[in-house]
Short mmCIF file of C-alpha atoms in Angstrom, two decimals:
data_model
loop_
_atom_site.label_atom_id
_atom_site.label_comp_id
_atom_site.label_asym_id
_atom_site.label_seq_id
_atom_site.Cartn_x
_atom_site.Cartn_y
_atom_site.Cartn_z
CA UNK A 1417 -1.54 -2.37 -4.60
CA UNK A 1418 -1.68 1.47 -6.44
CA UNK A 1419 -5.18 2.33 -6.48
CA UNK A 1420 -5.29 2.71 -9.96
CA UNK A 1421 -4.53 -1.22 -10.40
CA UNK A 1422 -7.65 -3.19 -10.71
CA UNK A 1423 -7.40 -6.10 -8.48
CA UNK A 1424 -8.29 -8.67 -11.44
CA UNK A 1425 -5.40 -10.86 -12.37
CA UNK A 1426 -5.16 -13.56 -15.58
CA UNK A 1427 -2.89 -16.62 -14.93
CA UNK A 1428 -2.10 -19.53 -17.10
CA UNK A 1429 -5.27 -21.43 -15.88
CA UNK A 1430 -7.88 -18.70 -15.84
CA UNK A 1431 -10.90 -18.46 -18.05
CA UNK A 1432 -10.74 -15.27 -20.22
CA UNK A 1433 -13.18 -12.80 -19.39
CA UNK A 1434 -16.56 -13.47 -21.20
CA UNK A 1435 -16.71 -10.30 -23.26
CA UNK A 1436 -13.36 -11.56 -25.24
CA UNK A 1437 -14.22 -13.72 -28.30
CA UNK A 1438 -10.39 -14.82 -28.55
CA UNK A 1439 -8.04 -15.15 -25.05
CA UNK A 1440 -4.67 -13.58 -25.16
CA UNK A 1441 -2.07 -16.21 -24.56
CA UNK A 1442 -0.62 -16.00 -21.15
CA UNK A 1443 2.36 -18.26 -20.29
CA UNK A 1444 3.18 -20.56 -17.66
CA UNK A 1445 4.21 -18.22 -14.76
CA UNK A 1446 2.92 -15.17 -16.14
CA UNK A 1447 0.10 -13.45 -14.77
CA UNK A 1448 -1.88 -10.06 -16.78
CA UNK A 1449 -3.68 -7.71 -14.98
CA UNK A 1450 -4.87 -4.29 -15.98
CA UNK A 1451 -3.99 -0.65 -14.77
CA UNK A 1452 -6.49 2.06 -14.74
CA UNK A 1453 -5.44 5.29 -15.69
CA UNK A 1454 -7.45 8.62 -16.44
CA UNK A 1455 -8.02 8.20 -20.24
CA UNK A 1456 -5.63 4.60 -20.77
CA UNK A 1457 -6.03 1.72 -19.50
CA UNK A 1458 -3.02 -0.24 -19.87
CA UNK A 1459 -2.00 -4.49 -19.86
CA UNK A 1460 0.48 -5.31 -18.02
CA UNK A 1461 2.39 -8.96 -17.92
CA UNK A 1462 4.05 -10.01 -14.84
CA UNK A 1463 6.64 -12.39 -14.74
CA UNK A 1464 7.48 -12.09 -10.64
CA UNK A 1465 11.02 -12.99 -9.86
CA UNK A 1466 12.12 -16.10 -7.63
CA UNK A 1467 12.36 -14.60 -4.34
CA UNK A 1468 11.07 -11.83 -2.58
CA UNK A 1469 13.13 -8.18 -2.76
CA UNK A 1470 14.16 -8.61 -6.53
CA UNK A 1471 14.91 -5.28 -8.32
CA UNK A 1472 11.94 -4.27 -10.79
CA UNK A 1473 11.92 -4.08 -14.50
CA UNK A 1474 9.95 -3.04 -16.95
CA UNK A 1475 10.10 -4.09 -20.92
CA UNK A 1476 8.24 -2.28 -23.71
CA UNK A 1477 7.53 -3.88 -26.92
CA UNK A 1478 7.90 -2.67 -30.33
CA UNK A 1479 5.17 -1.76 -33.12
CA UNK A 1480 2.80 -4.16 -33.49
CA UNK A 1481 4.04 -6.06 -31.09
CA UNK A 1482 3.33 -6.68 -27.50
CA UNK A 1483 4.02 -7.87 -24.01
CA UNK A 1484 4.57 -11.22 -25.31
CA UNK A 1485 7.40 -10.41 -27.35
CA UNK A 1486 9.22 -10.70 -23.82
CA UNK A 1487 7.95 -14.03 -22.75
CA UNK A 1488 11.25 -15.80 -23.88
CA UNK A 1489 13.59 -13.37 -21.99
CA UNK A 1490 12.00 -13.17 -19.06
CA UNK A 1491 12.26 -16.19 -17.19
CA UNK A 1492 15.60 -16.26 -18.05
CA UNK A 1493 16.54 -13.09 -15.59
CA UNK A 1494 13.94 -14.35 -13.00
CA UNK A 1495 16.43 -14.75 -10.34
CA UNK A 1496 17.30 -10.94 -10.65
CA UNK A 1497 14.83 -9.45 -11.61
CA UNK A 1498 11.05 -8.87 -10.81
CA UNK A 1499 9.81 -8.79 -14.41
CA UNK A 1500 6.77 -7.03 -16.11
CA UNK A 1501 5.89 -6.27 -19.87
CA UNK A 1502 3.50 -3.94 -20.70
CA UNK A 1503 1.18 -3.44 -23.63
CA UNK A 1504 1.36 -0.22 -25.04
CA UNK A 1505 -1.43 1.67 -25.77
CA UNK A 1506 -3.76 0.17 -28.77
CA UNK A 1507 -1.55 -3.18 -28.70
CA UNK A 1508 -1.96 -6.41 -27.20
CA UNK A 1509 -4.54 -6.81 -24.73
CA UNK A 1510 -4.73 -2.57 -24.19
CA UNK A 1511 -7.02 -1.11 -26.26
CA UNK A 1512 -6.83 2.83 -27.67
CA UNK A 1513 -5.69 5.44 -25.34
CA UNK A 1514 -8.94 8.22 -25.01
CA UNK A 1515 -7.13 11.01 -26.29
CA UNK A 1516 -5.40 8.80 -29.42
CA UNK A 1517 -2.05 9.75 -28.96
CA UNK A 1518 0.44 7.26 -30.82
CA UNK A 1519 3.62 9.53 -30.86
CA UNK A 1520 6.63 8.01 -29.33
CA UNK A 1521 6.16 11.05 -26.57
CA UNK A 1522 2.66 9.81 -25.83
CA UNK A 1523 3.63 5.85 -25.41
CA UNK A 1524 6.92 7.80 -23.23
CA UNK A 1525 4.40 9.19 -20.71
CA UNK A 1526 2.08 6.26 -20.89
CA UNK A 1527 4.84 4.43 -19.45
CA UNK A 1528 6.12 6.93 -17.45
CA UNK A 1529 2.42 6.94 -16.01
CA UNK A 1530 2.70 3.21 -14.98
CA UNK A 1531 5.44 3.37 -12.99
CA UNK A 1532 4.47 6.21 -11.30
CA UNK A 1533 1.09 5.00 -10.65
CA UNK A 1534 2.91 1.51 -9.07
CA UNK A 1535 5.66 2.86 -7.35
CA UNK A 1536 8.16 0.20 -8.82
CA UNK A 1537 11.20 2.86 -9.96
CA UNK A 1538 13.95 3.16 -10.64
CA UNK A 1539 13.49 -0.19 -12.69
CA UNK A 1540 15.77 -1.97 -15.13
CA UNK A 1541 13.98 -0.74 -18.58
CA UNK A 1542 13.82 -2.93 -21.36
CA UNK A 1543 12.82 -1.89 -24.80
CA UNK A 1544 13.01 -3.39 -28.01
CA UNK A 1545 12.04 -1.09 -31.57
CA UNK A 1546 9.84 1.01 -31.39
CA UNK A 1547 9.95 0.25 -27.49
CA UNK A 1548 13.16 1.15 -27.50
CA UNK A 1549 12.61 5.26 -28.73
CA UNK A 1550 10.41 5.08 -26.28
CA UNK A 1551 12.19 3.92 -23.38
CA UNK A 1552 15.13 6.21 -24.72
CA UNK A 1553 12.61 9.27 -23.90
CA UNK A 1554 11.81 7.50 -20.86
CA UNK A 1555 15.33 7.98 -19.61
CA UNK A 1556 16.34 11.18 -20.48
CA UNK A 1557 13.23 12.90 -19.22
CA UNK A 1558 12.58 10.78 -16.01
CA UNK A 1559 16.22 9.59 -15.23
CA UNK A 1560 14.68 8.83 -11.74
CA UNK A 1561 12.78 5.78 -13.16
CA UNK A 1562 15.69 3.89 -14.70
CA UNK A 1563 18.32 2.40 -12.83
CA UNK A 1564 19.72 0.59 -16.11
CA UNK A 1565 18.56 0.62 -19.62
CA UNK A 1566 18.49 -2.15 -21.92
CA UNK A 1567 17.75 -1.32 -26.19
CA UNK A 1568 17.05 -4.08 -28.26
CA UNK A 1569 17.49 -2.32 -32.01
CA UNK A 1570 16.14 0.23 -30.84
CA UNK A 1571 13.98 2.60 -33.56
CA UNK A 1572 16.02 5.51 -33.43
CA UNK A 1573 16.53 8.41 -36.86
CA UNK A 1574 18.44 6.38 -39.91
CA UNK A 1575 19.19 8.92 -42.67
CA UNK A 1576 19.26 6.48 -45.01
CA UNK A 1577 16.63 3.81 -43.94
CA UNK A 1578 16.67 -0.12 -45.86
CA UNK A 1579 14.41 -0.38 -48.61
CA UNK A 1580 13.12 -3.33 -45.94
CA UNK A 1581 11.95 -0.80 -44.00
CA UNK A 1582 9.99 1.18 -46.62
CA UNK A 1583 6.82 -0.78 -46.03
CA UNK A 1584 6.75 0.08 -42.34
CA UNK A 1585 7.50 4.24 -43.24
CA UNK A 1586 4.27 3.86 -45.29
CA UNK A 1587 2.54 3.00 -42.94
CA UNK A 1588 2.57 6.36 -41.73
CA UNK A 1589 1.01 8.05 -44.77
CA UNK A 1590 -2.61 8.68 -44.35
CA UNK A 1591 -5.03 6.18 -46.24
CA UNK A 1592 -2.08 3.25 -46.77
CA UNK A 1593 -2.87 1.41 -43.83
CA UNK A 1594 -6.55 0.93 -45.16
CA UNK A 1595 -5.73 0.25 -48.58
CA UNK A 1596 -3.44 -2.21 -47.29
CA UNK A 1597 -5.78 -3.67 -45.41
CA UNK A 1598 -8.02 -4.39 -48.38
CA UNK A 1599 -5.51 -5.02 -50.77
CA UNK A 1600 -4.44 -8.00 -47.95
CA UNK A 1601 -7.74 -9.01 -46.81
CA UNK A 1602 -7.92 -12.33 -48.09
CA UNK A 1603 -4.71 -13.02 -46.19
CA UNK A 1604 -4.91 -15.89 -44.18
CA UNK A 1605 -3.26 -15.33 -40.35
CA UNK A 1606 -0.83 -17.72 -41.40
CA UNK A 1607 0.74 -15.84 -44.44
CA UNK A 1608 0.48 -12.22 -41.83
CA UNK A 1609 2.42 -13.94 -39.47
CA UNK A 1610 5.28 -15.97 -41.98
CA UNK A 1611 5.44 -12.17 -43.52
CA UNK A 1612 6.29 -10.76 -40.14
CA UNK A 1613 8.53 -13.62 -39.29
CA UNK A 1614 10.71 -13.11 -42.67
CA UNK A 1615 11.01 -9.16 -41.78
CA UNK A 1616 11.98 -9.54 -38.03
CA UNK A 1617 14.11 -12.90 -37.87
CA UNK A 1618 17.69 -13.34 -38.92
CA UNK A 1619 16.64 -17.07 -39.83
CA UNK A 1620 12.53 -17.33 -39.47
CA UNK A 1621 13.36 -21.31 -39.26
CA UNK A 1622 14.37 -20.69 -35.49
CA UNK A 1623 10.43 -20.49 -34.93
CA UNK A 1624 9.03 -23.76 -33.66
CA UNK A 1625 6.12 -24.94 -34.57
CA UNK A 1626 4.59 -24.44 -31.45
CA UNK A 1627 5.95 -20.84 -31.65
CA UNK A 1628 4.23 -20.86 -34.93
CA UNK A 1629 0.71 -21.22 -33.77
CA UNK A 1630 0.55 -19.00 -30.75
CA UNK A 1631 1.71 -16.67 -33.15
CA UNK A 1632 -0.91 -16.94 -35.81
CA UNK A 1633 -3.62 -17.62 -32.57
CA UNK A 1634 -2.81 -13.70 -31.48
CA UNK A 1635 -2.98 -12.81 -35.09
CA UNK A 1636 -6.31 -13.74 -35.52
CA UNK A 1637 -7.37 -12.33 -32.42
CA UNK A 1638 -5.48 -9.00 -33.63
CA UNK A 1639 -6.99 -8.53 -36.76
CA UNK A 1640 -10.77 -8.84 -35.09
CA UNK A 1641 -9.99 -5.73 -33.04
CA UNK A 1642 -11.36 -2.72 -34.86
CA UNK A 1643 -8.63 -0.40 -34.07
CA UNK A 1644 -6.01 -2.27 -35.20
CA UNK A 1645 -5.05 -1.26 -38.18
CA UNK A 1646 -5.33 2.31 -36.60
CA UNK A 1647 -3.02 1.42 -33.92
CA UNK A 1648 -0.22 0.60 -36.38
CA UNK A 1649 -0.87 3.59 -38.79
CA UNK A 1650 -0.88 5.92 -36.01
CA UNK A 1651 2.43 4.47 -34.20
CA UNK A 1652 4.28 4.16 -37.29
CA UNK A 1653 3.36 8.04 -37.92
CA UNK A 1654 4.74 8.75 -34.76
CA UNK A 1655 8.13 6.98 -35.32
CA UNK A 1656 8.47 9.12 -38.53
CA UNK A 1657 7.44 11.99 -36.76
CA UNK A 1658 9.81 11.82 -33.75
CA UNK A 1659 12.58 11.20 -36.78
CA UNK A 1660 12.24 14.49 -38.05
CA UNK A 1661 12.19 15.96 -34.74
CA UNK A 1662 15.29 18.19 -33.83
CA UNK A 1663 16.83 20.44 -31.78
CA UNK A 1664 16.35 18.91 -27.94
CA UNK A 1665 13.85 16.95 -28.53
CA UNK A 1666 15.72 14.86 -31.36
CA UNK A 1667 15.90 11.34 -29.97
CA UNK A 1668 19.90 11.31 -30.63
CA UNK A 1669 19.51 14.33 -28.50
CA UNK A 1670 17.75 12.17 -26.21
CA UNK A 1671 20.26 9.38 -26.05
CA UNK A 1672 22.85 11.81 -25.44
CA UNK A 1673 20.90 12.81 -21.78
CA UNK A 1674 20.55 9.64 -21.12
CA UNK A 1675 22.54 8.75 -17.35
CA UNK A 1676 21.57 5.29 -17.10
CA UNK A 1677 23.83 2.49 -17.51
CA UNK A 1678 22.99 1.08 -20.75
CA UNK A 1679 23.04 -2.04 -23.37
CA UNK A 1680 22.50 -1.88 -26.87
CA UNK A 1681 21.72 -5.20 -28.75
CA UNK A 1682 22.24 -4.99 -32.51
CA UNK A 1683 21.44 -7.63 -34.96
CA UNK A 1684 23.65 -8.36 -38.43
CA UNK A 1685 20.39 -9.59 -40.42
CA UNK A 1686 18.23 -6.45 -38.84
CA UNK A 1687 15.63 -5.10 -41.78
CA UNK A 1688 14.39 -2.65 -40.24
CA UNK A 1689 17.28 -1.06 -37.84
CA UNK A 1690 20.06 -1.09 -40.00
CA UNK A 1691 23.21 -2.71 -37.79
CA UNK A 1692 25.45 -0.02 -39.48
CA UNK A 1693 23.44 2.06 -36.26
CA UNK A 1694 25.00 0.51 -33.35
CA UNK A 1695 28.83 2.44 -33.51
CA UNK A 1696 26.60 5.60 -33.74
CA UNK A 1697 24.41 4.16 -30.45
CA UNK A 1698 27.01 3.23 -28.41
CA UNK A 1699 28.68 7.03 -28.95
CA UNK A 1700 25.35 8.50 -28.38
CA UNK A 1701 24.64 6.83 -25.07
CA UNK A 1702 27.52 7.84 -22.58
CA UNK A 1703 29.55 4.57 -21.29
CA UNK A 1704 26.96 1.80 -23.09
CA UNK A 1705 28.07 -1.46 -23.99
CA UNK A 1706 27.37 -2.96 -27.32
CA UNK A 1707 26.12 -6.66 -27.81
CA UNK A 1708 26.62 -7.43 -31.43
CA UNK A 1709 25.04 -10.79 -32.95
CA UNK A 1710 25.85 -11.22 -37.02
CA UNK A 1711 22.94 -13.76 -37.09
CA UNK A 1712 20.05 -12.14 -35.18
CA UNK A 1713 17.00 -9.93 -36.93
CA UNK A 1714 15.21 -7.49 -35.50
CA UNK A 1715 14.15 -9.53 -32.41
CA UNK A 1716 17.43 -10.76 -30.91
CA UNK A 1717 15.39 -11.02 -27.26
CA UNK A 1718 13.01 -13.84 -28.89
CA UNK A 1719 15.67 -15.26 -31.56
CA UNK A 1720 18.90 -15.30 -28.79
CA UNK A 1721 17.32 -15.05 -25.41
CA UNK A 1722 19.71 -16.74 -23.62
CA UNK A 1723 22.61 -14.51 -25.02
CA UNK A 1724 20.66 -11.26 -24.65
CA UNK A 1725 19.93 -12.40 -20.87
CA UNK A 1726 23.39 -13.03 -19.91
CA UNK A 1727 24.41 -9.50 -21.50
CA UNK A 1728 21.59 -7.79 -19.16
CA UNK A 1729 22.26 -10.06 -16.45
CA UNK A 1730 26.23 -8.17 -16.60
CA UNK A 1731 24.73 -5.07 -16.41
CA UNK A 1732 22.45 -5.47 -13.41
CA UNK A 1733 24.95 -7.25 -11.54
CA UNK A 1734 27.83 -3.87 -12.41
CA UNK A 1735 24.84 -1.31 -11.35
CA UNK A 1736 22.32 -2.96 -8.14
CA UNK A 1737 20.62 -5.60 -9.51
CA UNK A 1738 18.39 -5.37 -6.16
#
């Protein structure tokens, strides 16, 4: 164990810590612990493969989303992989990083800062969204901590982004996030979560009811944390930011450095990457391959996990899965 893990560990069965008013959900076979770092602490889901020696990977979550966003995909690429899911900085179960650095560069070296603290690289890197710019700069500045790469519409620079998408770009301007905030407040969880549902899923009816309620359980717990409307402001301002970035740190740029193996995953009913994206992605990063579904949203790795897990499970097996 890295001495900056702490050696508490959540499993299915274990009582939440008594500080926590609301648990965070934690799967059958999944276990959380936290990772101390100077200035983050971070949350980190573990899904361990099914025998000893597996190759490690790592999957990063988009905005506003969180380790559980991988919980359907994981299992499915236990036999290959030793999987964990972290919780970026300010979402999920991590709270605010000290210094309150959202950019996509400061969730890049909060990663990078993980796997150097654990010793688990070169891993297979997952990222979906906003998880995905960030594993992107991941790659190209550390290619010695990703033996493949895996994007899952990713957030990279749209001219032209879908009036969808507008909400999410405000976001970033200063005061929206609280006036939406009031303007929503007598939301119930419920309607949050149905809104997110219609903006990330090709068909939202996928979602079971089960599926339903953990959902709108985590939302409730989300909106009594009193950074998170912060959280998303300040993310979403550092997506625009790192759009407008050029020159060599451009995240095409970026993609273009990129030597790991990788696997993009567009979706035909995406609102907020535009599909029109993935010819562009799969010139950008040198020798991908390009997994195409006309029916998935913004979330193929929780709408088509079996699909997206077979695509991975190619790649591993072409480039050392262990």
């Amino acid at each position: 164990m890295s001495s900056t893990e702490l050696p508490e560990k959540r499993t299915a069965s274990a009582a939440p810590p008594a500080s926590r008013t609301r648990a965070v959900r934690v799967a059958d076979g999944e276990e959380l612990r936290s990772v101390e770092l100077p200035g983050l602490t971070l949350t980190v889901r573990a899904r361990p493969g099914d025998r000893p020696g597996l190759a490690p990977a790592l999957y990063v979550h988009g905005l506003g989303g969180s380790s559980q966003n991988w919980s359907a995909l994981m299992p499915l690429l236990a036999d290959v992989l030793d999987g964990e899911a972290v919780d970026l900085p300010g979402f999920g179960d991590s709270p605010p990083p000290d210094d309150g650095n959202y950019t996509v560069t400061g969730h890049a070296r909060a990663v990078i800062r993980l796997l150097d603290a654990g010793g688990r690289g070169p891993v297979h890197l997952f990222g979906n969204s906003l998880g995905g710019a960030v594993a992107t700069r991941v790659a190209a500045a550390r290619p010695d901590l990703v033996r493949t790469l895996t994007l899952v519409s990713p957030a990279l620079p749209e001219l032209r982004a879908q009036r969808t998408a507008w909400p999410t770009v405000m976001l970033a301007v200063p005061g929206v996030a609280a006036l939406f905030a009031r303007l929503s407040r007598d939301w119930t969880p419920e309607q949050r979560v149905r809104g997110v549902l219609s903006l990330c899923y090709g068909d939202p009816a996928r979602v079971t009811d089960e599926g339903l309620r953990h959902a709108v359980e985590e939302m409730e717990r989300r909106l009594e944390l009193p950074y998170f409307w912060d959280a998303m402001a300040r993310s979403s301002r550092g997506i625009v930011d790192a759009y407008t970035l050029g020159g060599q740190h451009g995240l095409w740029r970026q993609a273009e450095r990129v030597l790991a193996p990788t696997l993009l995953v567009y979706g035909g009913r995406d609102r907020l990457v535009s599909y029109r994206m993935a010819r562009k992605a799969a010139a950008a990063f040198r020798g991908s391959r390009l997994l195409t579904l006309p029916d998935a949203g913004h979330v193929a790795m929780m709408e088509y996990p079996e699909t997206v897990a077979q695509a991975a499970r190619e790649l591993i097996a072409d480039h050392g899965g262990s």
